[in-house]
């Protein structure tokens, strides 16, 4: 791949990142008027999802659902416990939810299931979590950290949706080695786009070329900048 090709691909990436950033800003403005622009909000969510799938290469094989087997709807529930004892320092909650809940939302879109993180450590505000523990509707805070998956459909379709959701969540519950976690890299890139701190490859290549021209001693002359650079501030978190 030559620099011209890399630059072209970078421009496409930059356009997608900038467009996503604009869509997210539009959504934030619309959310200031709840229950007013219902159809517009739905269309905006669909467009955000479409751009995310393309930009972050999230496209998966469509869920093949069978024809409805009868008219009776059933509700299925599944708990997947998080291996927090085996990996106490790993941020499973952030990995499952994603920046501002986008990873969980994408899972719901792909599977047709409702996905929630429940149990000890599921709330960001630990002080409030302690206050709510044991109170009505907050009983789950006394349980071990887990992902709660629910779905409502005919029995045959609900089972297919649930299986897809369980399979995808199990993948997220396997920690990846540091530096090889594609999910984390994608989430950090999206967080940077949301916060307006994302920098595309073109500027990095220009900086690298300038440094090479000056024969900077701290960097080899043939250095090529990484394709993604996300500047995340000290107050930015996935969870």
PDB file of C-alpha atoms in Angstrom:
ATOM      1  CA  UNK A   1       0.000   0.000   0.000  1.00  0.00           C
ATOM      2  CA  UNK A   2       1.538   3.358  -1.025  1.00  0.00           C
ATOM      3  CA  UNK A   3       1.100   6.716   0.692  1.00  0.00           C
ATOM      4  CA  UNK A   4      -1.445   7.875  -1.906  1.00  0.00           C
ATOM      5  CA  UNK A   5      -3.652   4.861  -1.248  1.00  0.00           C
ATOM      6  CA  UNK A   6      -3.266   5.304   2.505  1.00  0.00           C
ATOM      7  CA  UNK A   7      -4.223   8.942   2.179  1.00  0.00           C
ATOM      8  CA  UNK A   8      -7.353   8.073   0.179  1.00  0.00           C
ATOM      9  CA  UNK A   9      -8.437   5.496   2.735  1.00  0.00           C
ATOM     10  CA  UNK A  10      -7.708   7.977   5.513  1.00  0.00           C
ATOM     11  CA  UNK A  11      -9.928  10.589   3.863  1.00  0.00           C
ATOM     12  CA  UNK A  12     -12.791   8.107   3.759  1.00  0.00           C
ATOM     13  CA  UNK A  13     -12.198   7.277   7.418  1.00  0.00           C
ATOM     14  CA  UNK A  14     -12.026  10.962   8.315  1.00  0.00           C
ATOM     15  CA  UNK A  15     -15.280  11.660   6.492  1.00  0.00           C
ATOM     16  CA  UNK A  16     -16.968   8.821   8.362  1.00  0.00           C
ATOM     17  CA  UNK A  17     -15.565   9.960  11.708  1.00  0.00           C
ATOM     18  CA  UNK A  18     -16.594  13.571  11.132  1.00  0.00           C
ATOM     19  CA  UNK A  19     -20.053  12.543   9.945  1.00  0.00           C
ATOM     20  CA  UNK A  20     -20.528  10.314  13.003  1.00  0.00           C
ATOM     21  CA  UNK A  21     -19.431  13.159  15.249  1.00  0.00           C
ATOM     22  CA  UNK A  22     -22.017  15.461  13.633  1.00  0.00           C
ATOM     23  CA  UNK A  23     -24.755  12.844  14.009  1.00  0.00           C
ATOM     24  CA  UNK A  24     -23.952  12.372  17.683  1.00  0.00           C
ATOM     25  CA  UNK A  25     -24.091  16.138  18.248  1.00  0.00           C
ATOM     26  CA  UNK A  26     -27.478  16.247  16.501  1.00  0.00           C
ATOM     27  CA  UNK A  27     -28.746  13.449  18.722  1.00  0.00           C
ATOM     28  CA  UNK A  28     -27.592  15.264  21.845  1.00  0.00           C
ATOM     29  CA  UNK A  29     -29.481  18.378  20.759  1.00  0.00           C
ATOM     30  CA  UNK A  30     -32.631  16.393  19.993  1.00  0.00           C
ATOM     31  CA  UNK A  31     -32.476  14.677  23.389  1.00  0.00           C
ATOM     32  CA  UNK A  32     -32.864  18.095  24.982  1.00  0.00           C
ATOM     33  CA  UNK A  33     -36.498  17.896  23.802  1.00  0.00           C
ATOM     34  CA  UNK A  34     -37.705  14.449  24.982  1.00  0.00           C
ATOM     35  CA  UNK A  35     -40.774  12.949  23.290  1.00  0.00           C
ATOM     36  CA  UNK A  36     -40.914  15.775  20.736  1.00  0.00           C
ATOM     37  CA  UNK A  37     -39.031  14.576  17.639  1.00  0.00           C
ATOM     38  CA  UNK A  38     -39.856  10.860  17.925  1.00  0.00           C
ATOM     39  CA  UNK A  39     -39.594   9.943  14.233  1.00  0.00           C
ATOM     40  CA  UNK A  40     -36.549  12.131  13.695  1.00  0.00           C
ATOM     41  CA  UNK A  41     -34.785  10.507  16.655  1.00  0.00           C
ATOM     42  CA  UNK A  42     -35.521   7.032  15.281  1.00  0.00           C
ATOM     43  CA  UNK A  43     -34.180   7.955  11.822  1.00  0.00           C
ATOM     44  CA  UNK A  44     -31.106   9.512  13.423  1.00  0.00           C
ATOM     45  CA  UNK A  45     -30.439   6.363  15.476  1.00  0.00           C
ATOM     46  CA  UNK A  46     -30.674   4.247  12.333  1.00  0.00           C
ATOM     47  CA  UNK A  47     -28.195   6.484  10.514  1.00  0.00           C
ATOM     48  CA  UNK A  48     -25.776   6.459  13.471  1.00  0.00           C
ATOM     49  CA  UNK A  49     -25.943   2.677  13.558  1.00  0.00           C
ATOM     50  CA  UNK A  50     -25.294   2.446   9.796  1.00  0.00           C
ATOM     51  CA  UNK A  51     -22.262   4.734   9.984  1.00  0.00           C
ATOM     52  CA  UNK A  52     -20.852   2.892  13.028  1.00  0.00           C
ATOM     53  CA  UNK A  53     -21.156  -0.474  11.297  1.00  0.00           C
ATOM     54  CA  UNK A  54     -19.204   0.826   8.274  1.00  0.00           C
ATOM     55  CA  UNK A  55     -16.624   2.900  10.156  1.00  0.00           C
ATOM     56  CA  UNK A  56     -15.765   0.267  12.762  1.00  0.00           C
ATOM     57  CA  UNK A  57     -16.291  -2.778  10.538  1.00  0.00           C
ATOM     58  CA  UNK A  58     -19.049  -4.131  12.792  1.00  0.00           C
ATOM     59  CA  UNK A  59     -21.051  -5.810  10.047  1.00  0.00           C
ATOM     60  CA  UNK A  60     -22.081  -9.325  11.030  1.00  0.00           C
ATOM     61  CA  UNK A  61     -24.001 -12.060   9.301  1.00  0.00           C
ATOM     62  CA  UNK A  62     -27.708 -11.132   9.545  1.00  0.00           C
ATOM     63  CA  UNK A  63     -29.676 -13.089  12.103  1.00  0.00           C
ATOM     64  CA  UNK A  64     -31.613 -15.794  10.230  1.00  0.00           C
ATOM     65  CA  UNK A  65     -34.946 -16.026  12.017  1.00  0.00           C
ATOM     66  CA  UNK A  66     -37.456 -18.807  11.334  1.00  0.00           C
ATOM     67  CA  UNK A  67     -41.102 -18.137  10.602  1.00  0.00           C
ATOM     68  CA  UNK A  68     -43.211 -17.582  13.696  1.00  0.00           C
ATOM     69  CA  UNK A  69     -44.232 -20.912  15.197  1.00  0.00           C
ATOM     70  CA  UNK A  70     -47.642 -20.017  16.608  1.00  0.00           C
ATOM     71  CA  UNK A  71     -48.878 -16.682  17.899  1.00  0.00           C
ATOM     72  CA  UNK A  72     -47.996 -17.075  21.582  1.00  0.00           C
ATOM     73  CA  UNK A  73     -45.141 -14.859  22.736  1.00  0.00           C
ATOM     74  CA  UNK A  74     -42.736 -16.076  25.392  1.00  0.00           C
ATOM     75  CA  UNK A  75     -40.134 -14.255  27.472  1.00  0.00           C
ATOM     76  CA  UNK A  76     -36.683 -15.804  27.859  1.00  0.00           C
ATOM     77  CA  UNK A  77     -34.058 -14.682  30.368  1.00  0.00           C
ATOM     78  CA  UNK A  78     -30.407 -15.629  30.661  1.00  0.00           C
ATOM     79  CA  UNK A  79     -27.711 -14.580  33.147  1.00  0.00           C
ATOM     80  CA  UNK A  80     -24.065 -14.644  32.134  1.00  0.00           C
ATOM     81  CA  UNK A  81     -21.789 -14.123  35.111  1.00  0.00           C
ATOM     82  CA  UNK A  82     -18.693 -11.999  34.579  1.00  0.00           C
ATOM     83  CA  UNK A  83     -15.349 -13.695  35.463  1.00  0.00           C
ATOM     84  CA  UNK A  84     -14.363 -10.816  37.719  1.00  0.00           C
ATOM     85  CA  UNK A  85     -12.659 -13.080  40.288  1.00  0.00           C
ATOM     86  CA  UNK A  86     -10.347 -14.531  37.643  1.00  0.00           C
ATOM     87  CA  UNK A  87      -9.631 -11.075  36.166  1.00  0.00           C
ATOM     88  CA  UNK A  88     -10.161  -8.518  38.979  1.00  0.00           C
ATOM     89  CA  UNK A  89      -8.426  -5.649  37.170  1.00  0.00           C
ATOM     90  CA  UNK A  90     -10.194  -6.007  33.817  1.00  0.00           C
ATOM     91  CA  UNK A  91     -12.883  -3.456  32.957  1.00  0.00           C
ATOM     92  CA  UNK A  92     -15.637  -5.839  31.860  1.00  0.00           C
ATOM     93  CA  UNK A  93     -18.440  -3.311  32.412  1.00  0.00           C
ATOM     94  CA  UNK A  94     -16.837  -0.767  30.098  1.00  0.00           C
ATOM     95  CA  UNK A  95     -16.129  -3.470  27.513  1.00  0.00           C
ATOM     96  CA  UNK A  96     -19.755  -4.666  27.468  1.00  0.00           C
ATOM     97  CA  UNK A  97     -21.408  -1.249  27.564  1.00  0.00           C
ATOM     98  CA  UNK A  98     -18.949   0.689  25.414  1.00  0.00           C
ATOM     99  CA  UNK A  99     -18.670   4.494  25.304  1.00  0.00           C
ATOM    100  CA  UNK A 100     -22.057   5.905  26.294  1.00  0.00           C
ATOM    101  CA  UNK A 101     -23.594   2.455  25.920  1.00  0.00           C
ATOM    102  CA  UNK A 102     -22.891   2.071  22.197  1.00  0.00           C
ATOM    103  CA  UNK A 103     -21.500  -1.481  22.359  1.00  0.00           C
ATOM    104  CA  UNK A 104     -24.520  -2.768  24.272  1.00  0.00           C
ATOM    105  CA  UNK A 105     -26.852  -0.891  21.919  1.00  0.00           C
ATOM    106  CA  UNK A 106     -25.159  -2.492  18.923  1.00  0.00           C
ATOM    107  CA  UNK A 107     -25.592  -5.923  20.507  1.00  0.00           C
ATOM    108  CA  UNK A 108     -29.278  -5.238  21.044  1.00  0.00           C
ATOM    109  CA  UNK A 109     -29.613  -4.138  17.429  1.00  0.00           C
ATOM    110  CA  UNK A 110     -27.846  -7.266  16.148  1.00  0.00           C
ATOM    111  CA  UNK A 111     -29.648  -9.788  18.370  1.00  0.00           C
ATOM    112  CA  UNK A 112     -33.090  -8.361  19.095  1.00  0.00           C
ATOM    113  CA  UNK A 113     -32.483  -8.883  22.824  1.00  0.00           C
ATOM    114  CA  UNK A 114     -32.422  -6.498  25.767  1.00  0.00           C
ATOM    115  CA  UNK A 115     -28.960  -6.449  27.367  1.00  0.00           C
ATOM    116  CA  UNK A 116     -28.222  -5.052  30.837  1.00  0.00           C
ATOM    117  CA  UNK A 117     -25.249  -5.230  33.192  1.00  0.00           C
ATOM    118  CA  UNK A 118     -26.389  -6.071  36.721  1.00  0.00           C
ATOM    119  CA  UNK A 119     -24.922  -7.049  40.104  1.00  0.00           C
ATOM    120  CA  UNK A 120     -22.066  -5.781  42.284  1.00  0.00           C
ATOM    121  CA  UNK A 121     -19.973  -3.187  40.504  1.00  0.00           C
ATOM    122  CA  UNK A 122     -22.511  -2.541  37.753  1.00  0.00           C
ATOM    123  CA  UNK A 123     -22.994   1.113  38.763  1.00  0.00           C
ATOM    124  CA  UNK A 124     -20.377   3.797  38.207  1.00  0.00           C
ATOM    125  CA  UNK A 125     -21.366   5.572  41.427  1.00  0.00           C
ATOM    126  CA  UNK A 126     -20.196   3.070  44.059  1.00  0.00           C
ATOM    127  CA  UNK A 127     -21.523   5.148  46.952  1.00  0.00           C
ATOM    128  CA  UNK A 128     -25.017   5.194  45.463  1.00  0.00           C
ATOM    129  CA  UNK A 129     -24.742   1.468  44.731  1.00  0.00           C
ATOM    130  CA  UNK A 130     -24.158   0.812  48.438  1.00  0.00           C
ATOM    131  CA  UNK A 131     -27.138   3.005  49.336  1.00  0.00           C
ATOM    132  CA  UNK A 132     -29.465   1.168  46.944  1.00  0.00           C
ATOM    133  CA  UNK A 133     -28.323  -2.361  47.821  1.00  0.00           C
ATOM    134  CA  UNK A 134     -31.155  -4.388  49.353  1.00  0.00           C
ATOM    135  CA  UNK A 135     -33.888  -1.897  48.420  1.00  0.00           C
ATOM    136  CA  UNK A 136     -36.918  -2.897  46.294  1.00  0.00           C
ATOM    137  CA  UNK A 137     -36.089  -3.254  42.583  1.00  0.00           C
ATOM    138  CA  UNK A 138     -32.366  -3.193  43.403  1.00  0.00           C
ATOM    139  CA  UNK A 139     -32.002  -6.747  44.698  1.00  0.00           C
ATOM    140  CA  UNK A 140     -29.613  -7.576  41.852  1.00  0.00           C
ATOM    141  CA  UNK A 141     -26.920  -5.438  43.507  1.00  0.00           C
ATOM    142  CA  UNK A 142     -26.475  -8.218  46.063  1.00  0.00           C
ATOM    143  CA  UNK A 143     -25.635 -10.705  43.285  1.00  0.00           C
ATOM    144  CA  UNK A 144     -22.318 -11.248  41.541  1.00  0.00           C
ATOM    145  CA  UNK A 145     -21.648  -9.069  38.500  1.00  0.00           C
ATOM    146  CA  UNK A 146     -23.506 -10.450  35.477  1.00  0.00           C
ATOM    147  CA  UNK A 147     -25.068  -9.629  32.118  1.00  0.00           C
ATOM    148  CA  UNK A 148     -28.836 -10.039  32.033  1.00  0.00           C
ATOM    149  CA  UNK A 149     -30.279 -10.896  28.620  1.00  0.00           C
ATOM    150  CA  UNK A 150     -34.016 -10.885  27.947  1.00  0.00           C
ATOM    151  CA  UNK A 151     -36.027 -11.420  24.782  1.00  0.00           C
ATOM    152  CA  UNK A 152     -39.698 -11.674  23.880  1.00  0.00           C
ATOM    153  CA  UNK A 153     -40.903 -13.460  20.741  1.00  0.00           C
ATOM    154  CA  UNK A 154     -42.397 -16.774  19.701  1.00  0.00           C
ATOM    155  CA  UNK A 155     -40.508 -19.690  21.251  1.00  0.00           C
ATOM    156  CA  UNK A 156     -38.569 -20.692  18.140  1.00  0.00           C
ATOM    157  CA  UNK A 157     -37.517 -17.135  17.262  1.00  0.00           C
ATOM    158  CA  UNK A 158     -36.727 -16.164  20.864  1.00  0.00           C
ATOM    159  CA  UNK A 159     -34.356 -19.122  21.192  1.00  0.00           C
ATOM    160  CA  UNK A 160     -32.426 -18.100  18.061  1.00  0.00           C
ATOM    161  CA  UNK A 161     -32.116 -14.497  19.245  1.00  0.00           C
ATOM    162  CA  UNK A 162     -31.045 -15.557  22.728  1.00  0.00           C
ATOM    163  CA  UNK A 163     -28.375 -17.926  21.412  1.00  0.00           C
ATOM    164  CA  UNK A 164     -26.898 -15.191  19.213  1.00  0.00           C
ATOM    165  CA  UNK A 165     -26.806 -12.771  22.147  1.00  0.00           C
ATOM    166  CA  UNK A 166     -25.190 -15.312  24.489  1.00  0.00           C
ATOM    167  CA  UNK A 167     -22.525 -16.177  21.904  1.00  0.00           C
ATOM    168  CA  UNK A 168     -21.633 -12.512  21.311  1.00  0.00           C
ATOM    169  CA  UNK A 169     -21.517 -11.649  25.027  1.00  0.00           C
ATOM    170  CA  UNK A 170     -19.303 -14.637  25.805  1.00  0.00           C
ATOM    171  CA  UNK A 171     -16.756 -13.255  23.331  1.00  0.00           C
ATOM    172  CA  UNK A 172     -16.683  -9.981  25.286  1.00  0.00           C
ATOM    173  CA  UNK A 173     -16.123 -11.855  28.549  1.00  0.00           C
ATOM    174  CA  UNK A 174     -12.770 -13.195  27.328  1.00  0.00           C
ATOM    175  CA  UNK A 175     -10.035 -10.603  28.087  1.00  0.00           C
ATOM    176  CA  UNK A 176      -7.692  -9.921  25.180  1.00  0.00           C
ATOM    177  CA  UNK A 177      -3.936  -9.379  25.681  1.00  0.00           C
ATOM    178  CA  UNK A 178      -2.909  -5.763  26.107  1.00  0.00           C
ATOM    179  CA  UNK A 179      -2.280  -4.173  22.718  1.00  0.00           C
ATOM    180  CA  UNK A 180      -4.280  -6.836  20.872  1.00  0.00           C
ATOM    181  CA  UNK A 181      -7.763  -5.880  22.063  1.00  0.00           C
ATOM    182  CA  UNK A 182      -9.586  -4.810  18.888  1.00  0.00           C
ATOM    183  CA  UNK A 183     -12.795  -4.140  20.831  1.00  0.00           C
ATOM    184  CA  UNK A 184     -11.020  -1.724  23.173  1.00  0.00           C
ATOM    185  CA  UNK A 185      -9.257   0.056  20.289  1.00  0.00           C
ATOM    186  CA  UNK A 186     -12.589   0.522  18.523  1.00  0.00           C
ATOM    187  CA  UNK A 187     -14.252   1.799  21.689  1.00  0.00           C
ATOM    188  CA  UNK A 188     -11.444   4.273  22.363  1.00  0.00           C
ATOM    189  CA  UNK A 189     -11.637   5.513  18.793  1.00  0.00           C
ATOM    190  CA  UNK A 190     -15.383   6.034  19.127  1.00  0.00           C
ATOM    191  CA  UNK A 191     -14.946   7.767  22.486  1.00  0.00           C
ATOM    192  CA  UNK A 192     -12.408  10.122  20.897  1.00  0.00           C
ATOM    193  CA  UNK A 193     -14.863  10.890  18.084  1.00  0.00           C
ATOM    194  CA  UNK A 194     -17.587  11.626  20.627  1.00  0.00           C
ATOM    195  CA  UNK A 195     -15.302  13.956  22.566  1.00  0.00           C
ATOM    196  CA  UNK A 196     -13.937  15.682  19.455  1.00  0.00           C
ATOM    197  CA  UNK A 197     -10.358  14.513  20.107  1.00  0.00           C
ATOM    198  CA  UNK A 198     -10.021  12.038  17.216  1.00  0.00           C
ATOM    199  CA  UNK A 199      -7.130  12.665  14.812  1.00  0.00           C
ATOM    200  CA  UNK A 200      -7.009  10.897  11.484  1.00  0.00           C
ATOM    201  CA  UNK A 201      -4.012   9.275   9.788  1.00  0.00           C
ATOM    202  CA  UNK A 202      -3.236  12.073   7.334  1.00  0.00           C
ATOM    203  CA  UNK A 203      -1.998  14.507   9.982  1.00  0.00           C
ATOM    204  CA  UNK A 204       0.069  11.797  11.608  1.00  0.00           C
ATOM    205  CA  UNK A 205       1.732  10.906   8.287  1.00  0.00           C
ATOM    206  CA  UNK A 206       2.505  14.567   7.654  1.00  0.00           C
ATOM    207  CA  UNK A 207       4.057  14.912  11.106  1.00  0.00           C
ATOM    208  CA  UNK A 208       6.074  11.735  10.600  1.00  0.00           C
ATOM    209  CA  UNK A 209       7.337  12.972   7.218  1.00  0.00           C
ATOM    210  CA  UNK A 210       8.354  16.303   8.718  1.00  0.00           C
ATOM    211  CA  UNK A 211      10.249  14.602  11.500  1.00  0.00           C
ATOM    212  CA  UNK A 212      11.945  12.278   9.024  1.00  0.00           C
ATOM    213  CA  UNK A 213      13.027  15.270   6.960  1.00  0.00           C
ATOM    214  CA  UNK A 214      14.658  16.761  10.039  1.00  0.00           C
ATOM    215  CA  UNK A 215      16.242  13.345  10.739  1.00  0.00           C
ATOM    216  CA  UNK A 216      14.909  13.339  14.242  1.00  0.00           C
ATOM    217  CA  UNK A 217      17.074  11.095  16.404  1.00  0.00           C
ATOM    218  CA  UNK A 218      14.159   9.871  18.506  1.00  0.00           C
ATOM    219  CA  UNK A 219      12.347   8.218  15.573  1.00  0.00           C
ATOM    220  CA  UNK A 220      13.613   6.052  12.678  1.00  0.00           C
ATOM    221  CA  UNK A 221      13.443   7.664   9.242  1.00  0.00           C
ATOM    222  CA  UNK A 222      11.268   4.863   7.874  1.00  0.00           C
ATOM    223  CA  UNK A 223       8.715   5.144  10.678  1.00  0.00           C
ATOM    224  CA  UNK A 224       5.071   4.975   9.599  1.00  0.00           C
ATOM    225  CA  UNK A 225       2.442   6.364  11.966  1.00  0.00           C
ATOM    226  CA  UNK A 226      -0.373   4.094  13.126  1.00  0.00           C
ATOM    227  CA  UNK A 227      -3.656   4.246  11.223  1.00  0.00           C
ATOM    228  CA  UNK A 228      -5.650   5.248  14.291  1.00  0.00           C
ATOM    229  CA  UNK A 229      -4.800   7.800  16.945  1.00  0.00           C
ATOM    230  CA  UNK A 230      -7.239   8.616  19.700  1.00  0.00           C
ATOM    231  CA  UNK A 231      -6.403  11.297  22.228  1.00  0.00           C
ATOM    232  CA  UNK A 232      -8.355  10.401  25.352  1.00  0.00           C
ATOM    233  CA  UNK A 233      -8.305  12.887  28.186  1.00  0.00           C
ATOM    234  CA  UNK A 234      -7.771  12.012  31.814  1.00  0.00           C
ATOM    235  CA  UNK A 235     -11.489  12.373  32.535  1.00  0.00           C
ATOM    236  CA  UNK A 236     -12.616  10.178  29.630  1.00  0.00           C
ATOM    237  CA  UNK A 237     -13.737   6.666  30.486  1.00  0.00           C
ATOM    238  CA  UNK A 238     -15.526   3.809  28.814  1.00  0.00           C
ATOM    239  CA  UNK A 239     -17.287   3.284  32.163  1.00  0.00           C
TER     240      UNK A 239
END
